[in-house]
Short mmCIF file of C-alpha atoms in Angstrom, two decimals:
data_model
loop_
_atom_site.label_atom_id
_atom_site.label_comp_id
_atom_site.label_asym_id
_atom_site.label_seq_id
_atom_site.Cartn_x
_atom_site.Cartn_y
_atom_site.Cartn_z
CA UNK M 1 150.02 198.29 45.25
CA UNK M 2 151.22 194.53 45.55
CA UNK M 3 154.20 194.04 47.50
CA UNK M 4 156.02 191.02 46.15
CA UNK M 5 155.53 188.29 43.46
CA UNK M 6 152.28 189.25 41.76
CA UNK M 7 153.82 189.43 38.33
CA UNK M 8 155.81 186.35 37.53
CA UNK M 9 158.45 188.33 35.76
CA UNK M 10 158.92 191.37 38.23
CA UNK M 11 158.78 191.41 41.91
CA UNK M 12 156.84 194.53 41.93
CA UNK M 13 153.67 195.12 39.84
CA UNK M 14 152.49 198.71 39.90
CA UNK M 15 154.75 201.71 40.49
CA UNK M 16 155.37 201.39 44.16
CA UNK M 17 154.84 203.99 46.83
CA UNK M 18 156.27 207.50 46.13
CA UNK M 19 156.18 209.15 49.51
CA UNK M 20 157.72 207.85 52.70
CA UNK M 21 159.87 208.90 55.47
CA UNK M 22 163.56 208.33 54.73
CA UNK M 23 164.33 207.58 58.29
CA UNK M 24 161.87 204.84 58.41
CA UNK M 25 163.76 202.58 55.97
CA UNK M 26 165.56 199.95 57.63
CA UNK M 27 166.95 198.25 54.51
CA UNK M 28 166.58 198.59 50.83
CA UNK M 29 166.80 195.85 48.25
CA UNK M 30 167.85 197.01 44.88
CA UNK M 31 167.24 194.66 41.99
CA UNK M 32 168.90 195.78 38.76
CA UNK M 33 167.27 195.07 35.43
CA UNK M 34 167.60 191.49 34.29
CA UNK M 35 166.29 189.52 31.47
CA UNK M 36 163.65 188.37 33.80
CA UNK M 37 162.51 191.88 34.72
CA UNK M 38 163.16 194.96 32.45
CA UNK M 39 163.08 197.63 35.22
CA UNK M 40 165.07 198.48 38.34
CA UNK M 41 163.04 197.34 41.30
CA UNK M 42 163.51 198.83 44.77
CA UNK M 43 161.98 196.74 47.80
CA UNK M 44 162.12 198.69 51.07
CA UNK M 45 161.82 197.19 54.53
CA UNK M 46 160.55 199.69 57.02
CA UNK M 47 161.53 199.82 60.64
CA UNK M 48 157.96 198.55 61.32
CA UNK M 49 158.53 195.50 59.45
CA UNK M 50 156.48 196.43 56.32
CA UNK M 51 158.14 195.43 53.04
CA UNK M 52 156.85 197.44 50.02
CA UNK M 53 158.08 198.48 46.54
CA UNK M 54 159.23 201.99 46.08
CA UNK M 55 158.60 203.98 43.05
CA UNK M 56 162.02 204.45 41.49
CA UNK M 57 160.85 207.59 39.82
CA UNK M 58 159.76 209.27 43.10
CA UNK M 59 161.79 212.23 44.10
CA UNK M 60 161.91 210.83 47.56
CA UNK M 61 163.70 207.89 46.30
CA UNK M 62 166.18 210.01 44.46
CA UNK M 63 166.67 212.00 47.72
CA UNK M 64 167.19 208.83 49.63
CA UNK M 65 169.82 207.43 47.24
CA UNK M 66 171.38 210.93 47.15
CA UNK M 67 171.63 211.07 50.96
CA UNK M 68 173.14 207.52 51.06
CA UNK M 69 175.59 208.53 48.29
CA UNK M 70 176.65 211.63 50.22
CA UNK M 71 176.56 210.06 53.73
CA UNK M 72 179.36 207.59 53.74
CA UNK M 73 180.26 207.27 50.12
CA UNK M 74 182.69 210.16 50.49
CA UNK A 1 187.16 190.62 53.82
CA UNK A 2 184.56 189.19 56.13
CA UNK A 3 181.17 188.99 54.66
CA UNK A 4 178.66 189.10 57.30
CA UNK A 5 178.30 189.32 60.97
CA UNK A 6 181.85 189.42 62.30
CA UNK A 7 181.41 192.82 63.90
CA UNK A 8 178.49 192.56 66.26
CA UNK A 9 177.32 196.06 65.41
CA UNK A 10 177.83 196.29 61.61
CA UNK A 11 177.29 193.61 59.16
CA UNK A 12 180.45 194.28 57.33
CA UNK A 13 183.75 194.63 59.04
CA UNK A 14 186.50 196.06 56.87
CA UNK A 15 185.86 198.17 53.84
CA UNK A 16 184.30 195.79 51.45
CA UNK A 17 185.43 195.07 47.88
CA UNK A 18 185.88 197.99 45.62
CA UNK A 19 186.23 196.45 42.31
CA UNK A 20 183.51 194.30 40.51
CA UNK A 21 181.65 193.93 37.50
CA UNK A 22 178.34 195.99 37.50
CA UNK A 23 176.43 193.38 35.40
CA UNK A 24 177.35 190.73 37.86
CA UNK A 25 175.34 192.19 40.66
CA UNK A 26 171.91 190.24 41.09
CA UNK A 27 170.77 192.31 44.11
CA UNK A 28 172.11 195.04 46.29
CA UNK A 29 171.03 195.29 49.95
CA UNK A 30 171.39 198.77 51.24
CA UNK A 31 171.51 199.25 54.96
CA UNK A 32 171.25 203.00 56.05
CA UNK A 33 173.08 204.19 59.14
CA UNK A 34 171.49 203.09 62.44
CA UNK A 35 172.02 203.55 66.12
CA UNK A 36 173.38 199.94 65.78
CA UNK A 37 175.86 200.66 62.97
CA UNK A 38 177.11 204.14 62.28
CA UNK A 39 177.74 203.64 58.55
CA UNK A 40 175.96 202.81 55.38
CA UNK A 41 176.46 199.22 54.39
CA UNK A 42 176.14 197.62 50.99
CA UNK A 43 175.64 193.84 50.84
CA UNK A 44 175.74 192.60 47.21
CA UNK A 45 174.58 189.19 45.91
CA UNK A 46 176.27 188.30 42.72
CA UNK A 47 174.90 186.19 39.91
CA UNK A 48 177.11 183.28 41.06
CA UNK A 49 175.42 183.49 44.43
CA UNK A 50 178.44 184.98 46.34
CA UNK A 51 177.41 187.74 48.92
CA UNK A 52 179.91 190.28 49.85
CA UNK A 53 180.17 193.75 51.27
CA UNK A 54 180.92 196.57 48.87
CA UNK A 55 183.15 199.45 49.65
CA UNK A 56 180.83 202.44 49.59
CA UNK A 57 183.52 204.67 48.77
CA UNK A 58 184.47 202.80 45.79
CA UNK A 59 183.98 204.61 42.27
CA UNK A 60 182.55 201.35 40.99
CA UNK A 61 179.82 201.66 43.63
CA UNK A 62 179.08 205.27 42.79
CA UNK A 63 179.03 204.39 39.22
CA UNK A 64 176.56 201.38 39.87
CA UNK A 65 174.22 203.65 41.97
CA UNK A 66 174.46 206.31 39.37
CA UNK A 67 173.58 203.77 36.54
CA UNK A 68 170.56 202.61 38.57
CA UNK A 69 169.59 206.29 39.28
CA UNK A 70 169.75 207.15 35.61
CA UNK A 71 168.31 203.93 34.19
CA UNK A 72 164.58 203.89 35.36
CA UNK A 73 164.93 206.70 37.76
CA UNK A 74 165.17 209.13 34.86
#
């Protein structure tokens, strides 16, 4: 799974990883769809410094976003 | 509303902006809670280049995240 910049249009080529530990995510970059890239892209930075694309369709991602939304989003 | 770095622990001090145009967001940095900062932080980069913290409790934020989750997370 390529991490960044392989397909000129989108940051992530391929689907991205689907399984990961929620607590290992230090930061998540969310790129909405744009004319340049017609899909939402999620680029995670893990606590060990590794940056990789997440599969937006993964249940783990939905759980992560759900947790965020519940946590301090009131 | 300070943008970045004023409170040593968290990136955003203050609540962050609550109203914005969803389509104007180019990128959203999501910082989960950490021992360093006990709240989820959302740092948006707008298409005009301005970076500012979003209020995680704002209905606009929830709508934005919801739209993302529905769009290609479906």
